[in-house]
Coordinates of C-alpha atoms and ligand atoms in Angstrom, one line a residue:
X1 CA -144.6 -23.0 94.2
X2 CA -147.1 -20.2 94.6
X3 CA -144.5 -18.5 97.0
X4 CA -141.6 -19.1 94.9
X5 CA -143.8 -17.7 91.9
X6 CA -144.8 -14.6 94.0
X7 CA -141.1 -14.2 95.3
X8 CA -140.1 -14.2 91.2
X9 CA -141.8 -11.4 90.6
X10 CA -140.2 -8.2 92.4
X11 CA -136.8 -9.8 91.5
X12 CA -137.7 -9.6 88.0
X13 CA -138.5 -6.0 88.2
X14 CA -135.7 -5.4 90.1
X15 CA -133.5 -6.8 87.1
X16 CA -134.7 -5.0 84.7
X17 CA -134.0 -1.6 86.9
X18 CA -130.7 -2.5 87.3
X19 CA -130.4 -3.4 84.0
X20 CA -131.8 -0.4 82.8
X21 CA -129.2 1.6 85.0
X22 CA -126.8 -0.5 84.1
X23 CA -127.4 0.4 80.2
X24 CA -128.1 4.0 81.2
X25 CA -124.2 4.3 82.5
X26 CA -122.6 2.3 79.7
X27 CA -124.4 4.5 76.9
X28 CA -123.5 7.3 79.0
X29 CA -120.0 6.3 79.7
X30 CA -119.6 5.5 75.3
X31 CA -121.2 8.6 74.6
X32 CA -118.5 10.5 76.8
X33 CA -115.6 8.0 75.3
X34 CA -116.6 9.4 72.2
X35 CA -117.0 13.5 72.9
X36 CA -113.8 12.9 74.5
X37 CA -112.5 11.1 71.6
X38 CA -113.9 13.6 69.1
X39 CA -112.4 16.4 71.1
X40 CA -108.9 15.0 71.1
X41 CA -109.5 14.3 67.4
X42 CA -110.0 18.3 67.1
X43 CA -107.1 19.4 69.2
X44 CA -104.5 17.0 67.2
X45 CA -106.4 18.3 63.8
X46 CA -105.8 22.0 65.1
X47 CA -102.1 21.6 66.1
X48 CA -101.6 20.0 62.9
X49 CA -103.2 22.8 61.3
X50 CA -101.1 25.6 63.5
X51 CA -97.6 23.2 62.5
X52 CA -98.5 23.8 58.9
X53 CA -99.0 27.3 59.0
X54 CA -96.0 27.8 61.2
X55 CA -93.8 25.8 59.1
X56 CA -95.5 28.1 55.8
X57 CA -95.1 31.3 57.5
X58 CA -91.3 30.2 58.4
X59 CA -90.6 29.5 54.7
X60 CA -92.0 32.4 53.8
X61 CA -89.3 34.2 52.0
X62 CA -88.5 37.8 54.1
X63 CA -87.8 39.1 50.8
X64 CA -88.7 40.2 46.6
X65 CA -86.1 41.3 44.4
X66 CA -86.2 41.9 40.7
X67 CA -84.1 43.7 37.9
X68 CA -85.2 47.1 36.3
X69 CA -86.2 47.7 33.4
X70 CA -84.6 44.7 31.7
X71 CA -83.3 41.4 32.0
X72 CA -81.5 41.5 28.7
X73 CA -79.2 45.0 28.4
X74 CA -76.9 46.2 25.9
X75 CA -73.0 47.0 27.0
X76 CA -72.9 50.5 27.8
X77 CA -76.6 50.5 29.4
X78 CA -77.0 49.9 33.4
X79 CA -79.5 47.9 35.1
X80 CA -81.4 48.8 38.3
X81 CA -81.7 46.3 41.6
X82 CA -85.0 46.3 43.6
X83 CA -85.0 44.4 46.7
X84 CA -88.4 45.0 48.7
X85 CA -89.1 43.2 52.4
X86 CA -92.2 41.0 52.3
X87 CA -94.9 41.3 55.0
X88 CA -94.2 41.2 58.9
X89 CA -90.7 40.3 58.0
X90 CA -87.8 42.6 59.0
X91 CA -84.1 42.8 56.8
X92 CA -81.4 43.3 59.1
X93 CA -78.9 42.3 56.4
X94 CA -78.4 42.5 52.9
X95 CA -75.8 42.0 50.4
X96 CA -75.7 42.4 46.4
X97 CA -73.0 42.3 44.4
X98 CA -72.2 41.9 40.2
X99 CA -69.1 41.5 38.1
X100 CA -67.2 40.3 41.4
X101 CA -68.1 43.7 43.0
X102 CA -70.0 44.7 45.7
X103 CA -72.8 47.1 44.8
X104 CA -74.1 49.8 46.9
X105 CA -77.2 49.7 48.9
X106 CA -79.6 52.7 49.3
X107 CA -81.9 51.9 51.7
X108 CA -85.7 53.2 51.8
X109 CA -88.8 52.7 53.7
X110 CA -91.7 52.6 51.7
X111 CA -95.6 52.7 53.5
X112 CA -97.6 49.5 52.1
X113 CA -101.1 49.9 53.2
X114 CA -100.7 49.8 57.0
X115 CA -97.7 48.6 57.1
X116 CA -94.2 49.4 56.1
X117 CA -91.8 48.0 54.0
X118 CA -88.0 48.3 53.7
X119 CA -87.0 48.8 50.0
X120 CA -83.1 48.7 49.1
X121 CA -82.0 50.0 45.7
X122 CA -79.2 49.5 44.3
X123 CA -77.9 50.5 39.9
X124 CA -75.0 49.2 38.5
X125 CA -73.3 50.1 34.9
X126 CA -72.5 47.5 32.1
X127 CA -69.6 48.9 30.7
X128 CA -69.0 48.9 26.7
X129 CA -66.6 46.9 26.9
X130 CA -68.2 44.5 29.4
X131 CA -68.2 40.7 27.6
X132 CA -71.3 40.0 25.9
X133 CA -72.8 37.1 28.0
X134 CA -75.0 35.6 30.8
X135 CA -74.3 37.3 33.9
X136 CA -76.0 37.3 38.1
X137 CA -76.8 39.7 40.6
X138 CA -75.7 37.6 43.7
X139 CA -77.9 38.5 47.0
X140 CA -77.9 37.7 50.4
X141 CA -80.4 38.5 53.1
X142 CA -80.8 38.3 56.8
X143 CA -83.8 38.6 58.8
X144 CA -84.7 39.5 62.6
X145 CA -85.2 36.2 63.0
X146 CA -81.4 35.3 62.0
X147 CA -82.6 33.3 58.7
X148 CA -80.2 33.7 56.0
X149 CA -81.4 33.5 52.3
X150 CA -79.1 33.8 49.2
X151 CA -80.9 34.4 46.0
X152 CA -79.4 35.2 42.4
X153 CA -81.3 37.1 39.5
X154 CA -79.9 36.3 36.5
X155 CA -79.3 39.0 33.3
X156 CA -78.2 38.9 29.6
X157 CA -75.4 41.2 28.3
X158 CA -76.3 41.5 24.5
X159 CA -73.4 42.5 22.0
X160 CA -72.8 46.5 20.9
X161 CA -71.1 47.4 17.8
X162 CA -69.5 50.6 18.5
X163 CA -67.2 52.5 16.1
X164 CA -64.1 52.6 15.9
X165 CA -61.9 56.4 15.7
X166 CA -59.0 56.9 14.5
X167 CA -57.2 60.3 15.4
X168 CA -53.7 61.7 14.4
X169 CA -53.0 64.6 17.3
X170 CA -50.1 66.9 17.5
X171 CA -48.4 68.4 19.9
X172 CA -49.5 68.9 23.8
X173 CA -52.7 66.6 22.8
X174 CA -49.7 63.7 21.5
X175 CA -48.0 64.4 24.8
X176 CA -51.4 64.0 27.0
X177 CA -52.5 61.3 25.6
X178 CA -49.8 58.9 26.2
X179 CA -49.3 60.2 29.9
X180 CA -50.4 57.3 32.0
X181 CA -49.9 59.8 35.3
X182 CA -52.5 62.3 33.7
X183 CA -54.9 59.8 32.9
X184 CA -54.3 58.8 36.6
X185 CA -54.3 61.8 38.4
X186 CA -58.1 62.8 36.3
X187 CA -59.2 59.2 37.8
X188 CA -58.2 59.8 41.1
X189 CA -60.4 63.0 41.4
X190 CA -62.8 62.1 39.9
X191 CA -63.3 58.8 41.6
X192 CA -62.8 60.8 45.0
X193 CA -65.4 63.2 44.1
X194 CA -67.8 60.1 43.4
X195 CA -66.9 58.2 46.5
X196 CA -70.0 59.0 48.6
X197 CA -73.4 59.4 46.2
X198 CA -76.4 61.2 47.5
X199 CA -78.4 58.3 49.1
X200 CA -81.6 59.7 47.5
X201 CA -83.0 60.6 44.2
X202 CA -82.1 64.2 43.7
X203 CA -83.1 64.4 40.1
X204 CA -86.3 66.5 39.1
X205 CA -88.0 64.4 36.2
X206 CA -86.6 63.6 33.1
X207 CA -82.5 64.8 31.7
X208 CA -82.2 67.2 29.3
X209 CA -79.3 67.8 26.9
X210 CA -76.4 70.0 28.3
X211 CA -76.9 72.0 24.9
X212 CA -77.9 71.6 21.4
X213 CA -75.1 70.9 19.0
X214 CA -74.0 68.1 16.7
X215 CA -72.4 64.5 17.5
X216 CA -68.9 64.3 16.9
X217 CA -68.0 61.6 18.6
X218 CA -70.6 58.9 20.0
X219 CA -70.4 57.1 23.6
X220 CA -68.6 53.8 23.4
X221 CA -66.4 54.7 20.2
X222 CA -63.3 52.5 20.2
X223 CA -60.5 55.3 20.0
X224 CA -56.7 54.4 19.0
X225 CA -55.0 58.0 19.3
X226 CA -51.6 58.0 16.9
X227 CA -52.4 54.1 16.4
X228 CA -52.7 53.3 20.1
X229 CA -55.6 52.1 21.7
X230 CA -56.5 54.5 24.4
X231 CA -60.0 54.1 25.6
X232 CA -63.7 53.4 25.3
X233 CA -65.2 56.6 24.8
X234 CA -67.0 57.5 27.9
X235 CA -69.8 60.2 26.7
X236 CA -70.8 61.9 24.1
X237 CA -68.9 64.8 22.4
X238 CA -71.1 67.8 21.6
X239 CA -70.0 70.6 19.1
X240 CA -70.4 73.9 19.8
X241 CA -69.1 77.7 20.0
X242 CA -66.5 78.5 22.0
X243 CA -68.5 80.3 25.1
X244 CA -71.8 78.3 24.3
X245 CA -73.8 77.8 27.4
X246 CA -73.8 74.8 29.6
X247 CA -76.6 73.7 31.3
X248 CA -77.3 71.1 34.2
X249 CA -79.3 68.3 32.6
X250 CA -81.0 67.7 35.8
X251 CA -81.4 69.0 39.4
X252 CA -78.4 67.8 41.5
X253 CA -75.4 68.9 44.0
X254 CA -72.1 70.0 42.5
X255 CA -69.3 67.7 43.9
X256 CA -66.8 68.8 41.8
X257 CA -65.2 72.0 40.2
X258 CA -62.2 72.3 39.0
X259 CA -58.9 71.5 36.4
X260 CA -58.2 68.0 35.0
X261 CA -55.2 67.3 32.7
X262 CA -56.8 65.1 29.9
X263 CA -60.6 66.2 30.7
X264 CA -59.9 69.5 31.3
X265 CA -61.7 72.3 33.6
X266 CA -64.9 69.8 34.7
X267 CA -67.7 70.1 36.4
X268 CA -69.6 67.0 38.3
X269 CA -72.9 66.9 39.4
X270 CA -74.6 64.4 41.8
X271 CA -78.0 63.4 40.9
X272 CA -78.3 61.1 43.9
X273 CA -78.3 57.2 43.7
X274 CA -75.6 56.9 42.6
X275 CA -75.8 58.5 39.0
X276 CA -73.3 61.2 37.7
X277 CA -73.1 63.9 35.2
X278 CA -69.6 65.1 34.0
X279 CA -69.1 67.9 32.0
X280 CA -65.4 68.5 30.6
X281 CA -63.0 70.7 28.3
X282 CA -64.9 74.1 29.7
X283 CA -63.6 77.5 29.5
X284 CA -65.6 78.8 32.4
X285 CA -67.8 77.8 35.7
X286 CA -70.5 79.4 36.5
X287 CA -71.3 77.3 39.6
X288 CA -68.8 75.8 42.9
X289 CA -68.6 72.6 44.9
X290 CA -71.4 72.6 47.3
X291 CA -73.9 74.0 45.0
X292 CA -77.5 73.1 44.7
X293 CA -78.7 73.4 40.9
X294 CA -81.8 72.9 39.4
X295 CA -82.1 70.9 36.2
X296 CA -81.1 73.5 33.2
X297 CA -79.2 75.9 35.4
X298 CA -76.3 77.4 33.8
X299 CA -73.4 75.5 35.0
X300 CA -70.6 77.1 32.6
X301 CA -69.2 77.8 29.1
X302 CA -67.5 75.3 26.4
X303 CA -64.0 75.4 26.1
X304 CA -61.6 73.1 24.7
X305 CA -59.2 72.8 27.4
X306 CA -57.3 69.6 28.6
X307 CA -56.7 67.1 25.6
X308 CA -59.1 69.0 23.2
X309 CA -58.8 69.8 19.4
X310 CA -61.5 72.1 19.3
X311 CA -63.9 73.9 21.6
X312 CA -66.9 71.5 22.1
X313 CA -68.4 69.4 25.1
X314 CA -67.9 66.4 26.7
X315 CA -70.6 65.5 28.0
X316 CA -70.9 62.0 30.6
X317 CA -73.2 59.9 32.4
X318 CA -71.9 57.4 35.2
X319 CA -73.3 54.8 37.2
X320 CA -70.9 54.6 40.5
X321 CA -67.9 55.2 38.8
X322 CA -68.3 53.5 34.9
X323 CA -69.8 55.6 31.8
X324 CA -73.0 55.0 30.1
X325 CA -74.9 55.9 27.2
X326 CA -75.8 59.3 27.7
X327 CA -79.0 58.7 25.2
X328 CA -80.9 56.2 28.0
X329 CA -80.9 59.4 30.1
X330 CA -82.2 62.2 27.6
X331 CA -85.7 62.8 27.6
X332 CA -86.5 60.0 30.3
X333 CA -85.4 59.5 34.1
X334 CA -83.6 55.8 35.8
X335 CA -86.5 53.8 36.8
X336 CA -87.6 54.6 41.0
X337 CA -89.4 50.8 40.9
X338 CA -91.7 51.8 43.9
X339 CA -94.4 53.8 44.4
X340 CA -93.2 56.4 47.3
X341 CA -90.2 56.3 48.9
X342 CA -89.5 57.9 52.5
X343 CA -86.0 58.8 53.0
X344 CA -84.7 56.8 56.6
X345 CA -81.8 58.7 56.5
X346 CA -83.1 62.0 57.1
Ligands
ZN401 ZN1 -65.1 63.3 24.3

């Protein structure tokens, strides 16, 4: 027994060493289960994370766009289109169009903060006798990264009431204004002479009257000529002297000079962006195609040639090729909806 009980002893001790060891690895072996555990619990939890953001960043739309200054226009006024790039994102396409028309596109790159964005602007005219009505800009925009995004901004065409003129003419003015070919050959100059607008503003502030003189007739009139409907009237008619200076109501290029048949000896000036000045019936030019003016530079005299009852101006404002009211351009400027812009083109 005693030997036995002597012999117990060290094998008891040597037990609990091994046990000890034995616990030693197990708690060490759980405690690096569970780091390594933990750290596999982090690296799913971070590529979630880095999934999110890049499925957030890739429905991140590469683009803003908005209507200027209004949502809700009357016929005859013309809304602006501002289409803006959003941050890191590049626009290799875009595509706006209105009323079943393409619009232009005038393409700018504008610095925000560091970086720089691309800004597109685009104008287009209601005409008078556009429907009164609920109407969309249609867009469509690519990015570098070949994602295509269509986008619509809707806009409210509120009803006019424009008078309506009656006038009995005589004559050459009866003859004119029943000669479809006249009224054809003016368009097609004119139109030509409008085909490629400046692709930046060239205006200097805000428009000024051509000249002082009364209304006589006001932008939008219905006119029936000898009973017939002709057209909307496209500006505003301005009496004054025979000889009365003309001036340029803002700085522009002159893109067109010369004799119409029912608008007479005109003058058109490019303001850039797309919007026009016309000035028709004249009895002289003081300025030629080609010509830089500055905003109330003499551009002419008042005549009252082409179909004309008495010496006076007609005086227009276009968007692209349709009139608008003259009286959102006196005194104030189209909107520019961004800060700077930085021509690309030149
Ligand atoms: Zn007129």
């Amino acid at each position: 027994m005693t030997v036995m009980a002597r012999r117990k002893k060290p094998s008891l001790t040597c037990s609990l060493s091994v046990l000890a060891i034995l616990g030693v690895l197990v708690l060490t072996a759980w405690a690096g289960w569970r780091a390594a555990a933990a750290a596999d619990q982090r690296r799913q939890e971070e590529a979630r994370r880095e999934a999110e953001a890049a499925a957030a960043e890739a429905a991140r739309p590469s683009f803003t766009a908005r209507l200027e200054p209004a949502t809700s226009v009357d016929q005859g006024d013309y809304v602006v289109v501002a289409i803006e790039s959003t941050a890191k994102r590049v626009i290799t396409g875009v595509e706006a169009s209105v009323f079943d028309a393409k619009l232009p596109l005038y393409q700018f790159a504008e610095p925000v903060g560091s970086e720089t964005a691309q800004v597109y602007y685009s104008s287009f005219a209601v005409g008078s006798a556009r429907k009164a009505g609920d109407y969309v800009v249609s867009l469509r925009v690519t990015d570098s990264r070949g994602v295509e995004k269509t986008e619509t901004l809707p806009f409210t065409v509120r009803e006019k009431k424009f008078e309506v003129q009656r006038m009995t003419v005589t004559g050459q003015n009866a003859a004119l204004a029943s000669d479809d070919s006249a009224w054809a050959y003016d368009r097609d100059l004119v139109n030509a002479a409008k085909a490629h607008p400046t692709a930046k503003p060239l205006w200097d502030g805000d428009f000024i009257k051509p000249l002082e003189g009364e209304i006589s007739t006001e932008f939008g009139q219905i006119r029936y000529v000898n009973g017939v409907l002709t057209s909307r009237h496209s500006g505003l008619d301005l009496e004054a002297p025979m000889g009365a200076v003309i001036h340029a109501v803002n700085s522009g290029l002159v893109v067109f000079v010369g004799p119409l048949k029912i608008s007479g000896n005109t003058v058109i000036i490019d303001h850039g962006l797309g919007y026009f000045s016309s000035y028709n019936h004249m009895s002289k030019f003081s300025v030629k195609v080609g010509d830089s003016v500055t905003k109330g530079q003499e551009i002419g005299r008042v005549g009252s040639t082409g179909f004309s009852t008495s010496a006076h101006l007609h005086w227009t404002m276009t968007v692209g090729l349709t009139g608008v009211s003259p009286w959102l351009f006196i005194g104030k400027q189209p909107p520019l909806p961004f800060a700077s812009y930085v021509d690309t083109r030149k």
